[in-house]
XYZ file of C-alpha atoms in Angstrom:
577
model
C 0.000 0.000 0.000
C 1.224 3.250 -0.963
C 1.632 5.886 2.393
C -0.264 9.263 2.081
C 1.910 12.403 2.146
C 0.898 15.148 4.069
C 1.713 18.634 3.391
C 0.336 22.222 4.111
C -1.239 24.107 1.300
C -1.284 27.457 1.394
C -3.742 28.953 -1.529
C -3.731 32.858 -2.988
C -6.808 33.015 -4.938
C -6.182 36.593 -5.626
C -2.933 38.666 -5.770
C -4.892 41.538 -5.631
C -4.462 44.121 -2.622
C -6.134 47.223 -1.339
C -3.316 48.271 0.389
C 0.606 49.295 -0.427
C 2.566 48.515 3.000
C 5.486 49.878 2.506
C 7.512 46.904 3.322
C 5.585 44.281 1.200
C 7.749 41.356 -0.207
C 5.355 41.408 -3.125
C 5.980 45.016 -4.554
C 4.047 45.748 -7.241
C 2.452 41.735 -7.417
C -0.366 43.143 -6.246
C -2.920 43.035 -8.770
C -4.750 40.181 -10.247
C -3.251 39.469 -13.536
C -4.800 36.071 -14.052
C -8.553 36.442 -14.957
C -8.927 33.309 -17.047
C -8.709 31.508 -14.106
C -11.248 30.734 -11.673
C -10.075 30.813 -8.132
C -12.239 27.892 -6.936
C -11.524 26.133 -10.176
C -7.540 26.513 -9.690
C -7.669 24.843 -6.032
C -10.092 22.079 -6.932
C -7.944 20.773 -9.464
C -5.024 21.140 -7.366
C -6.653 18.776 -4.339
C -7.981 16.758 -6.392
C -4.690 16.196 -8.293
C -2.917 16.100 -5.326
C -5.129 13.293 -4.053
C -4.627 11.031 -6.813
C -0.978 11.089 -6.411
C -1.703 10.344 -2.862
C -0.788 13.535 -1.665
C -3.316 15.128 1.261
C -3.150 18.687 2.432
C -3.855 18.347 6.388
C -4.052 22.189 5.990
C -5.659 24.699 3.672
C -5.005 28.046 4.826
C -5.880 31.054 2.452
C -3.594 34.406 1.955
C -2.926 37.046 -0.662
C -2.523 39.487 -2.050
C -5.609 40.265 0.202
C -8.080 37.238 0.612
C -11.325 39.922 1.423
C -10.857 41.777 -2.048
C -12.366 38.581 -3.556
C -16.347 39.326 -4.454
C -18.509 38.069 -1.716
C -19.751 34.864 -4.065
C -16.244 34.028 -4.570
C -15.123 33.981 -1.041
C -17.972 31.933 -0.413
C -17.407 29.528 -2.763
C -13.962 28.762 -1.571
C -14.485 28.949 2.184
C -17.209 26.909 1.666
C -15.206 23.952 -0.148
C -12.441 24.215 2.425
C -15.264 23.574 4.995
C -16.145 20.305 3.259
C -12.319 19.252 2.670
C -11.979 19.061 6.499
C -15.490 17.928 7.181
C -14.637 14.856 4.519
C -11.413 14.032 5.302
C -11.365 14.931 9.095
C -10.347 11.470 10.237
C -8.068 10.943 7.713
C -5.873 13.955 8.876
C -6.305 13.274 12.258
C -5.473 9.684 12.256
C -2.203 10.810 10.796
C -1.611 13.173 13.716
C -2.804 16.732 12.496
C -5.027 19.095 13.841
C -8.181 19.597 11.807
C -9.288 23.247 12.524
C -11.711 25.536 11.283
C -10.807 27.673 7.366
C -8.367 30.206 8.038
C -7.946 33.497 6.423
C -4.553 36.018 6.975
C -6.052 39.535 6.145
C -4.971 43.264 6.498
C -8.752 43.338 8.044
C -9.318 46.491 5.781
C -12.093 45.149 3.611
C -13.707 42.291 5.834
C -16.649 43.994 7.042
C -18.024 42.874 3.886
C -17.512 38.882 4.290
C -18.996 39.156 7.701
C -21.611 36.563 7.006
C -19.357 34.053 5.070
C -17.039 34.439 8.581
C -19.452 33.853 11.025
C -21.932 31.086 8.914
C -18.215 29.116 8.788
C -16.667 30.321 11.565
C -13.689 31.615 9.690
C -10.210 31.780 12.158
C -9.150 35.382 11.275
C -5.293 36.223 11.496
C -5.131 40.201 10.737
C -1.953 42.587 10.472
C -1.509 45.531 12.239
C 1.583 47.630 12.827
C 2.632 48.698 16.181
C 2.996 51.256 17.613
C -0.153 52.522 16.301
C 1.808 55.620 15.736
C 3.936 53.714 12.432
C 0.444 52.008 11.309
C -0.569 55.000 8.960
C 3.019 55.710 7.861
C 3.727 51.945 6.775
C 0.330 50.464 6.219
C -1.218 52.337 3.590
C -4.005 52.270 0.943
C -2.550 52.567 -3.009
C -4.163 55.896 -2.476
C -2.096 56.886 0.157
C -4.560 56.942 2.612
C -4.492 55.889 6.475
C -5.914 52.722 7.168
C -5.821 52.039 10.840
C -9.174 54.457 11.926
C -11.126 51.922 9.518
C -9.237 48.889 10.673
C -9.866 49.093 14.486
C -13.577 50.050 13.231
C -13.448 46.584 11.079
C -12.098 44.564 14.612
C -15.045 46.379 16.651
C -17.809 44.210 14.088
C -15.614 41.106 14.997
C -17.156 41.228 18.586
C -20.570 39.586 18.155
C -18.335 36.838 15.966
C -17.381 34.123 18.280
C -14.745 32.890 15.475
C -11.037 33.038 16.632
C -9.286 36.444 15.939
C -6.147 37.242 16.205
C -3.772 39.754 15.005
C 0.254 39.804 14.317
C 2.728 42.786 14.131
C 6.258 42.645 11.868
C 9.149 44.771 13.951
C 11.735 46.424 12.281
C 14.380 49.152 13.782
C 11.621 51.626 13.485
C 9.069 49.493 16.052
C 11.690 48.732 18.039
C 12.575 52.223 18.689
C 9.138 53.138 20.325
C 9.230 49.471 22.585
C 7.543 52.065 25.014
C 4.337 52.848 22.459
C 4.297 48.668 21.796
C 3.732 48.016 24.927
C 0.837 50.517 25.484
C -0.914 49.544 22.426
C -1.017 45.761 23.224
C -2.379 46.609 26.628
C -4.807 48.465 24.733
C -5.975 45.861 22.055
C -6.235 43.766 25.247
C -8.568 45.361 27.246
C -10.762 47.488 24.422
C -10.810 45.190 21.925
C -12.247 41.543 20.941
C -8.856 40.626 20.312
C -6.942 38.177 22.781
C -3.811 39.460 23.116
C -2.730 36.287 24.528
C -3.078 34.828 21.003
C -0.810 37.477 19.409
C 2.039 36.664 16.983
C 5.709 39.074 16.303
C 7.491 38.938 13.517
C 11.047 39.832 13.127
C 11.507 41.930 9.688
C 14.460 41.332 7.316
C 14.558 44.514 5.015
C 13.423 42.571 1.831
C 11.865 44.550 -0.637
C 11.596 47.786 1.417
C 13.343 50.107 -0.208
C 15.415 50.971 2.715
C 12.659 52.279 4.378
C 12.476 50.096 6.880
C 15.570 47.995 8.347
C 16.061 45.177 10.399
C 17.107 44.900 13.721
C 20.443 43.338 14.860
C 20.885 40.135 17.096
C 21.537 42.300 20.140
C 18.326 44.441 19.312
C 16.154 41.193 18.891
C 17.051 39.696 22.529
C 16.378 43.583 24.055
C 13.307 43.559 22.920
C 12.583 40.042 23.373
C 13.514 40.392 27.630
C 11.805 43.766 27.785
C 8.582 41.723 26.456
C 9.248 39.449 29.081
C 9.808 42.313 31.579
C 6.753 43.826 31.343
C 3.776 41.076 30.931
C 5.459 37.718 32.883
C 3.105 37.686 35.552
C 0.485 39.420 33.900
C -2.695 38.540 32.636
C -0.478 38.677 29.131
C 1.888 35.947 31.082
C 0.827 33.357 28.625
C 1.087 35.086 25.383
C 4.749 36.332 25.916
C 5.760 32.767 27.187
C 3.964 31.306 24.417
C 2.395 32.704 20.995
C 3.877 35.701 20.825
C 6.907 34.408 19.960
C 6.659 30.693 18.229
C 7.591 31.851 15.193
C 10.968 31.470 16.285
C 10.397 28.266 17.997
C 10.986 24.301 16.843
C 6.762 24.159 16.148
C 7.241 26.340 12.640
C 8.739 25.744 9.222
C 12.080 26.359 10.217
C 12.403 23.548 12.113
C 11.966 20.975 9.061
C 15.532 19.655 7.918
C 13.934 20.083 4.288
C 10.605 22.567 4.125
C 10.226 22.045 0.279
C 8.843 18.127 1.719
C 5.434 19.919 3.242
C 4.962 23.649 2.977
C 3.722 24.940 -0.455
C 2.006 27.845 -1.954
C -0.125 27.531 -4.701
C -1.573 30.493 -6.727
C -4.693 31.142 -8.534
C -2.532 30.509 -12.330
C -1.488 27.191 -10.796
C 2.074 28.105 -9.969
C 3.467 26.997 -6.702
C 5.870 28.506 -4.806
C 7.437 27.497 -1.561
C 5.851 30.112 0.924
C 5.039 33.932 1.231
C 8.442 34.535 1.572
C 9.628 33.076 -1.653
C 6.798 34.044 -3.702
C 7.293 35.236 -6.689
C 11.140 34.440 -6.630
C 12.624 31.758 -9.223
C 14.783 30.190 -6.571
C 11.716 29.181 -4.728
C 9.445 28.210 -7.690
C 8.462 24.462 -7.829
C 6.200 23.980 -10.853
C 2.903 24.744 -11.933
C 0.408 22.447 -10.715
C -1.654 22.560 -14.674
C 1.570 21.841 -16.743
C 3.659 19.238 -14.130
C 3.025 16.227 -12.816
C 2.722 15.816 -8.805
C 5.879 14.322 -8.869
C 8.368 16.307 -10.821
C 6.683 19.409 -7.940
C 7.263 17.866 -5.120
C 11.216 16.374 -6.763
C 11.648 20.300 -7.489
C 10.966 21.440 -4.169
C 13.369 19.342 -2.356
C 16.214 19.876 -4.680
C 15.348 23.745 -4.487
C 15.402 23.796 -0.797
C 18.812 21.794 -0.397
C 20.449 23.669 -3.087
C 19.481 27.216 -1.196
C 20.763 25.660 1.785
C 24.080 25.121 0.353
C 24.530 28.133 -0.897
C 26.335 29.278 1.735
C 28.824 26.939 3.590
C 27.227 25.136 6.994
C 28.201 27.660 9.984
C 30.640 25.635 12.622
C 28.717 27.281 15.623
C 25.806 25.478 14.576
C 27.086 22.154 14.642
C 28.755 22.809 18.049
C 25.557 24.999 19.603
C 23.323 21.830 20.569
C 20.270 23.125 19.190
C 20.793 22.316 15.599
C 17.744 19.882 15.905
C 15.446 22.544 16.790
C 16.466 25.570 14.521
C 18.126 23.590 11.649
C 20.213 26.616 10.680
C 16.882 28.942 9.902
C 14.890 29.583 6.965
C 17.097 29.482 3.360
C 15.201 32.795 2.164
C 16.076 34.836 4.814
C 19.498 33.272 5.486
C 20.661 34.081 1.710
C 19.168 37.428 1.665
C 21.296 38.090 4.494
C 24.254 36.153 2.684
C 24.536 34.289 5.936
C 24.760 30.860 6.490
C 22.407 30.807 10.181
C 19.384 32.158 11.475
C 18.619 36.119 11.687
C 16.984 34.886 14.705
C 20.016 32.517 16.009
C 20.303 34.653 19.661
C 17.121 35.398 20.560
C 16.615 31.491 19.783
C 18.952 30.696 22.425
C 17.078 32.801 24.635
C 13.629 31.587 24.107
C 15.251 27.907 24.592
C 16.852 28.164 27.661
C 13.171 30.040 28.699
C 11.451 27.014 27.535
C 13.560 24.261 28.955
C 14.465 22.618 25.894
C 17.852 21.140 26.116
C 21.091 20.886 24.166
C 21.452 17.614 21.973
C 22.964 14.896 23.814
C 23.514 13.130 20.745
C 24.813 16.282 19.327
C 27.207 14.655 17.145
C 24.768 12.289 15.890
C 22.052 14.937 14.693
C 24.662 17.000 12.579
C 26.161 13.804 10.778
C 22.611 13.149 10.100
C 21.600 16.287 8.831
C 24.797 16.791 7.079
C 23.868 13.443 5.346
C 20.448 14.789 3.932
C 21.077 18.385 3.882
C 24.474 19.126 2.876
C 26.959 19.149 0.120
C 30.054 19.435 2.910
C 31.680 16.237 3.141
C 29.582 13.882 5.250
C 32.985 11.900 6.264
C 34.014 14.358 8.010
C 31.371 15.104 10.309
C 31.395 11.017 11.732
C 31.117 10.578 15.431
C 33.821 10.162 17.147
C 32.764 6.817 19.096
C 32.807 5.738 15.207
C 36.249 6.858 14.067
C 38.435 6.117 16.436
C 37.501 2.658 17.186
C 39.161 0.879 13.576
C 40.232 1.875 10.275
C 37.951 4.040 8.410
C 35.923 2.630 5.306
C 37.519 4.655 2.970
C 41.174 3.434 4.168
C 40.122 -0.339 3.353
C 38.476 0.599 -0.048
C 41.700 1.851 -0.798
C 43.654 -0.928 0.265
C 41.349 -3.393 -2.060
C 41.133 -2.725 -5.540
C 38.358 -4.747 -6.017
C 36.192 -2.760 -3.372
C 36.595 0.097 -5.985
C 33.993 -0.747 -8.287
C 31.291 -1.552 -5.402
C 31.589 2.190 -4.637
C 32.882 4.217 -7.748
C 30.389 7.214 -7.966
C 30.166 7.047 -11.949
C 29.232 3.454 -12.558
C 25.447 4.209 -12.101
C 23.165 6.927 -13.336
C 19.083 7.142 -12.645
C 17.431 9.172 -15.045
C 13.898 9.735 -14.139
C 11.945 12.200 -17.077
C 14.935 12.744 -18.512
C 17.003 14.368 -15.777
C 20.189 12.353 -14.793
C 20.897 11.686 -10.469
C 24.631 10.292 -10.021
C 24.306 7.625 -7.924
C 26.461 7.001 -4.722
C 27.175 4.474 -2.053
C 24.547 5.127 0.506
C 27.317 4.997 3.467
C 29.773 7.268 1.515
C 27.101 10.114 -0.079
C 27.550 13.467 1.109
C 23.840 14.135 0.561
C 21.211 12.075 1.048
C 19.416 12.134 -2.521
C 15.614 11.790 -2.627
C 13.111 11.908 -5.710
C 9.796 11.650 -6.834
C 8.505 8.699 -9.046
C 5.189 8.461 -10.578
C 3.171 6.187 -12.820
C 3.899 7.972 -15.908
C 7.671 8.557 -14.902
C 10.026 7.005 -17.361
C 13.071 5.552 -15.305
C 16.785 4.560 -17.086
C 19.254 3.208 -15.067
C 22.857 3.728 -16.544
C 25.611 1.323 -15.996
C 29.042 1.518 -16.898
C 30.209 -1.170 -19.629
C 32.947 -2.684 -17.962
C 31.519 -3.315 -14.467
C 29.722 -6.386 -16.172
C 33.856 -7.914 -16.300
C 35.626 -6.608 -13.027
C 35.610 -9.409 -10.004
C 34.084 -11.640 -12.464
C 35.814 -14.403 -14.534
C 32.709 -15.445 -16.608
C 30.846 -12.150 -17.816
C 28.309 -13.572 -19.806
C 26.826 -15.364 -16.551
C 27.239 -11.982 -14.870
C 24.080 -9.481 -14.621
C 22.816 -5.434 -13.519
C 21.476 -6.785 -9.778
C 18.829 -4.100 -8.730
C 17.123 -4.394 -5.152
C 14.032 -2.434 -4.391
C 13.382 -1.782 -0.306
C 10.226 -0.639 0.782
C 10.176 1.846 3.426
C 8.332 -0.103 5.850
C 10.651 -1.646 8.686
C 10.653 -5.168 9.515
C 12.942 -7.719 11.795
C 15.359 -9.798 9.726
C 17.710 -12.903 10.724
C 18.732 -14.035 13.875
C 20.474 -11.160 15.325
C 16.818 -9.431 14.801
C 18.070 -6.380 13.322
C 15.643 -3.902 12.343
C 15.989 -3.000 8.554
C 13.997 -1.705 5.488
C 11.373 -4.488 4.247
C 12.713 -6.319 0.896
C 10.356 -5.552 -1.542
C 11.662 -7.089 -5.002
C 15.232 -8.409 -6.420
C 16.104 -8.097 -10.318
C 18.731 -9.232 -12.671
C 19.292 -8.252 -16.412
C 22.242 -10.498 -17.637
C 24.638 -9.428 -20.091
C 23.405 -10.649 -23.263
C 20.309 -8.456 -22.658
C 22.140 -5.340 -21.641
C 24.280 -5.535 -24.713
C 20.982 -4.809 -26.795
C 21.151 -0.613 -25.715
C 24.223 0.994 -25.425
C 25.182 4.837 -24.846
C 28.687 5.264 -25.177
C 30.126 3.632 -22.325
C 26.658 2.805 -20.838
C 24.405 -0.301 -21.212
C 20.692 1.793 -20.744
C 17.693 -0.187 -19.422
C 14.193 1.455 -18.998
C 12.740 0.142 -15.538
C 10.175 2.029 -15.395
C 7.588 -1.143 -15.315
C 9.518 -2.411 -12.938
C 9.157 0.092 -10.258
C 5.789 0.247 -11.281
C 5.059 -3.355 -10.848
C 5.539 -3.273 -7.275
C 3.875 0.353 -6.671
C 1.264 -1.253 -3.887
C 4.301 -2.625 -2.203
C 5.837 1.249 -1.756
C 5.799 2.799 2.144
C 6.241 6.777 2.668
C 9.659 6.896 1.545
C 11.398 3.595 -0.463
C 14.870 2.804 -1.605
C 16.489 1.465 -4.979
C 20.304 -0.063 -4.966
C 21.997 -0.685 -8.211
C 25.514 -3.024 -8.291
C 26.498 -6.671 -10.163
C 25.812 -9.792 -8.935
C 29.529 -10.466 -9.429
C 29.954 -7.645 -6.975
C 27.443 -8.334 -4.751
C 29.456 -11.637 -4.338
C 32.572 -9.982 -3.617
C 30.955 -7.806 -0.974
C 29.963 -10.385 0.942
C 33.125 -12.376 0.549
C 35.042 -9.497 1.975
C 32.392 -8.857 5.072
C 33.163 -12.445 6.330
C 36.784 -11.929 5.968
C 37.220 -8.496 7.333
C 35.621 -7.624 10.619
C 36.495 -3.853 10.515
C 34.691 -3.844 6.613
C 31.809 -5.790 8.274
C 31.164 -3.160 11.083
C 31.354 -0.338 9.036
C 29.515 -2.015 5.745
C 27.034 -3.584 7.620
C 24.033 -2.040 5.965
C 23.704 -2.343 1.612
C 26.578 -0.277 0.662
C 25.806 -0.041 -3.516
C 24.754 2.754 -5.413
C 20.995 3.724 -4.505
C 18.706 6.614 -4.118
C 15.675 7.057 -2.191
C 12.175 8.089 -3.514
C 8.619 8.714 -3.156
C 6.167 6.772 -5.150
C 3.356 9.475 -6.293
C 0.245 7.556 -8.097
C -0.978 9.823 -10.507
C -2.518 7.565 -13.023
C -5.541 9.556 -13.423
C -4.108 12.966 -13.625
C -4.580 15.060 -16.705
């Protein structure tokens, strides 16, 4: 049985805005350029295409642009069919360990007065944006006319009070709204106590200066943990002693996106033309577009968006304070976008972090060492080697001193011998223990798959070629108990062997080629969330083996399948247009 992935869907069914904040990442996106598209139309075809490749959003969430510039029928529409996704697949999502709440809008609140109805008949969660102090609102926050907007806004939260829907409201700091903390601090107490708003259930965001025009700039790492304590200062203790120790600041806390080792495997944006991005942050930037969900499959998305994510990762080298900090398994070196529009490689956030850890009890990494080889291994292009625990190295000679030693070993882990094309772009394949990334793709139904293998492999450690074959083994990702020692390893799912005088019949240069694409798709029902696919000889599979018995220090560190492989997703998608 193929395993349901899960991601969060984040849907723009307009780009169009009243407003022209002065610090908006979209600039002059604003506008709704794509009117031969529906917006209901756009996201039905998305689920639904999502659903057939066994893909489930566990979240819908809608944001802009600005969601309430939609016409009222259209905002029904929508809110209305996210209603009956949850209601539908409710225990689906929850069996799987997500929340199921109610539709959820993010809104400047400027125009919502008139979607009142639609709110309250679906009880529509409501996250607004304000900008405090009050006293920056109507200098940063502005209509495209230039006009104020905070008079009508307040006015728009007062007709939220007979609405027992959740409300809530967030504020973005910069330099500027840190330099009145004084006028923050009033105005929260005042949204508090005059307004329907629970300031307990309040949300600050730390601004990067991204797209405003130097208007606006960000605070440093010194500025951040000020204001952070003097938060702390003022409302621990207070009726407000919840929100500051809690939702104010979780942004910046292991529950968000930044604490994925790879976002690009569950957060995506999807707009009303069908292109999908990675996030509000990297909307509308190249570097963060994964596809368009009308002209590519499921798969080749969701292959795009990991590859984009790693590759924005690496594009600055891995920081050595966070692999020696202890809390690289809760920030996982911070979001890409920010990171590399900083030019840094570790959170904008990285002190005040600190601080909110050590406030929330949550430990350094014992296993320290053990959570950056492993992230290193999936995340990184540094050299995994060299990030081993030390329990490991020091105990016998490394792997890569006995492969030198044998020059029969050679072949078993050579980095060329094996290509995987998959829709025509080419993966190198590795060793599994000797990768310095972990590679993972996407394979669906109407995939084509190639494997690539180098001519002469079919002769080295072999005195009879013709009797030699490709050996391929296909692991499922479910986990079973094997052998006597009752190790616990990847289920077996299928072995295959093409023998020479087959492979001789398509040749590319050096390469025998040999479409598998059947064969993967033979055993699709036997796939698990995430499956694997090794590639060697049977002549070297032999010699493997052969050395493992004879070598205890090979045996130790060889243990698990050391050939070429690659790990993917199976995504169905046999009924997708």
């Amino acid at each position: 049985m193929v395993e349901t992935k899960f991601i969060h869907l984040l849907y723009v069914p307009t780009m169009n805005c009243n407003m022209a904040c002065k610090y908006c990442y979209l600039e002059d996106n604003t506008k709704d350029e794509y009117q031969k598209y529906k917006a209901i139309d756009t996201l039905k075809y998305a689920v639904d295409k999502f659903h057939k490749s066994n893909v489930m959003p566990f979240n819908i969430s809608l944001h802009g642009g600005e969601v309430t510039t939609l016409s009222k029928n259209e905002f029904y529409e929508i809110v209305e069919y996210i209603d009956n996704y949850y209601n539908q697949n409710k225990d689906v999502i929850k069996a799987n360990g997500f929340k199921v709440g109610n539709v959820h809008i993010k809104t400047n609140l400027y125009n919502i007065e008139k979607h009142l109805d639609t709110i309250k008949k679906f009880n529509v969660s409501i996250s607004g944006s304000l900008d405090l102090p009050f006293s920056l609102h109507n200098t940063y926050r502005v209509t495209k006319g230039n006009q104020k907007t905070l008079e009508k806004i307040l006015d728009n939260i007062k007709l939220l009070e007979d609405i027992p829907n959740k409300k809530k409201v967030s504020a973005t700091i910069f330099k500027e709204h840190y330099d009145k903390i004084d006028e923050i601090i009033e105005d929260i107490k005042y949204l508090h106590k005059n307004t329907c708003l629970d300031m307990n259930d309040f949300n600050f965001m730390i601004g990067f200066d991204y797209n405003s025009n130097g208007i606006l700039h960000h605070m440093n790492e010194e500025e951040q943990v000020a204001f952070y304590k003097r938060m702390h200062k003022e409302f621990d203790g207070t009726d407000l002693d919840y929100g500051v120790n809690g939702p104010w600041f979780d942004e910046f806390g292991p529950t968000y996106c930044s604490n994925c080792d790879n976002c690009g495997e569950k957060f995506f944006l999807l707009e009303k033309n069908g292109d999908i991005y990675s996030c509000v942050r990297g909307q509308k930037n190249k570097d963060y577009y994964y596809g368009n969900i009308y002209q590519n499959t499921v798969s080749e998305i969701l292959n795009t968006a990991f590859q984009k994510i790693f590759l924005n990762h690496n594009k600055e080298k891995l920081n050595d304070e966070c692999i020696k900090c202890g809390y690289l398994y809760l920030c996982k070196t911070g979001c890409p976008f920010v990171k590399n529009n900083y030019h840094s490689n570790k959170s904008y956030t990285c002190k005040l972090q600190k601080e909110m850890y050590l406030d929330r009890g949550y430990l350094k990494d014992n296993f320290n060492e053990e959570s950056v080889y492993q992230y290193v291994n999936k995340m990184r292009l540094e050299d995994v080697s060299n990030y081993i625990p030390n329990k490991v190295n020091n105990e016998y000679p490394s792997l890569e001193s006995i492969i030198i030693k044998d020059e029969n070993l050679k072949y078993i882990y050579d980095s060329n011998s094996f290509i995987l094309e998959i829709d025509s772009v080419k993966h190198f394949l590795e060793s599994q223990i000797l990768k310095k990334t972990r590679d993972i793709i996407y394979i669906g139904d109407k995939s084509v798959v190639k494997i690539y293998m180098k001519k002469h492999l079919i002769n080295e450690v072999c005195d009879y070629p013709n009797n030699n074959s490709l050996y391929i083994m296909i692991l499922s990702g479910d986990m079973i108990t094997y052998g006597d020692e009752e190790r616990n390893k990847q289920r077996h799912v299928a072995t295959h062997q093409i023998y020479k005088g087959v492979l001789e019949k398509n040749i590319d240069d050096d390469y025998y080629v040999v479409d598998i694409s059947n064969l993967i798709k033979e055993y699709k029902d036997e796939y698990s969330s995430l499956n694997n696919i090794f590639f060697t000889t049977s002549s070297l599979r032999d010699y493997h083996y052969t050395k493992q018995k004879n070598n205890a220090f090979y045996h130790i560190q060889a243990i698990n399948l050391p050939f070429q492989n690659i790990e993917f997703y199976y995504v169905k998608e046999e009924e997708n247009g």
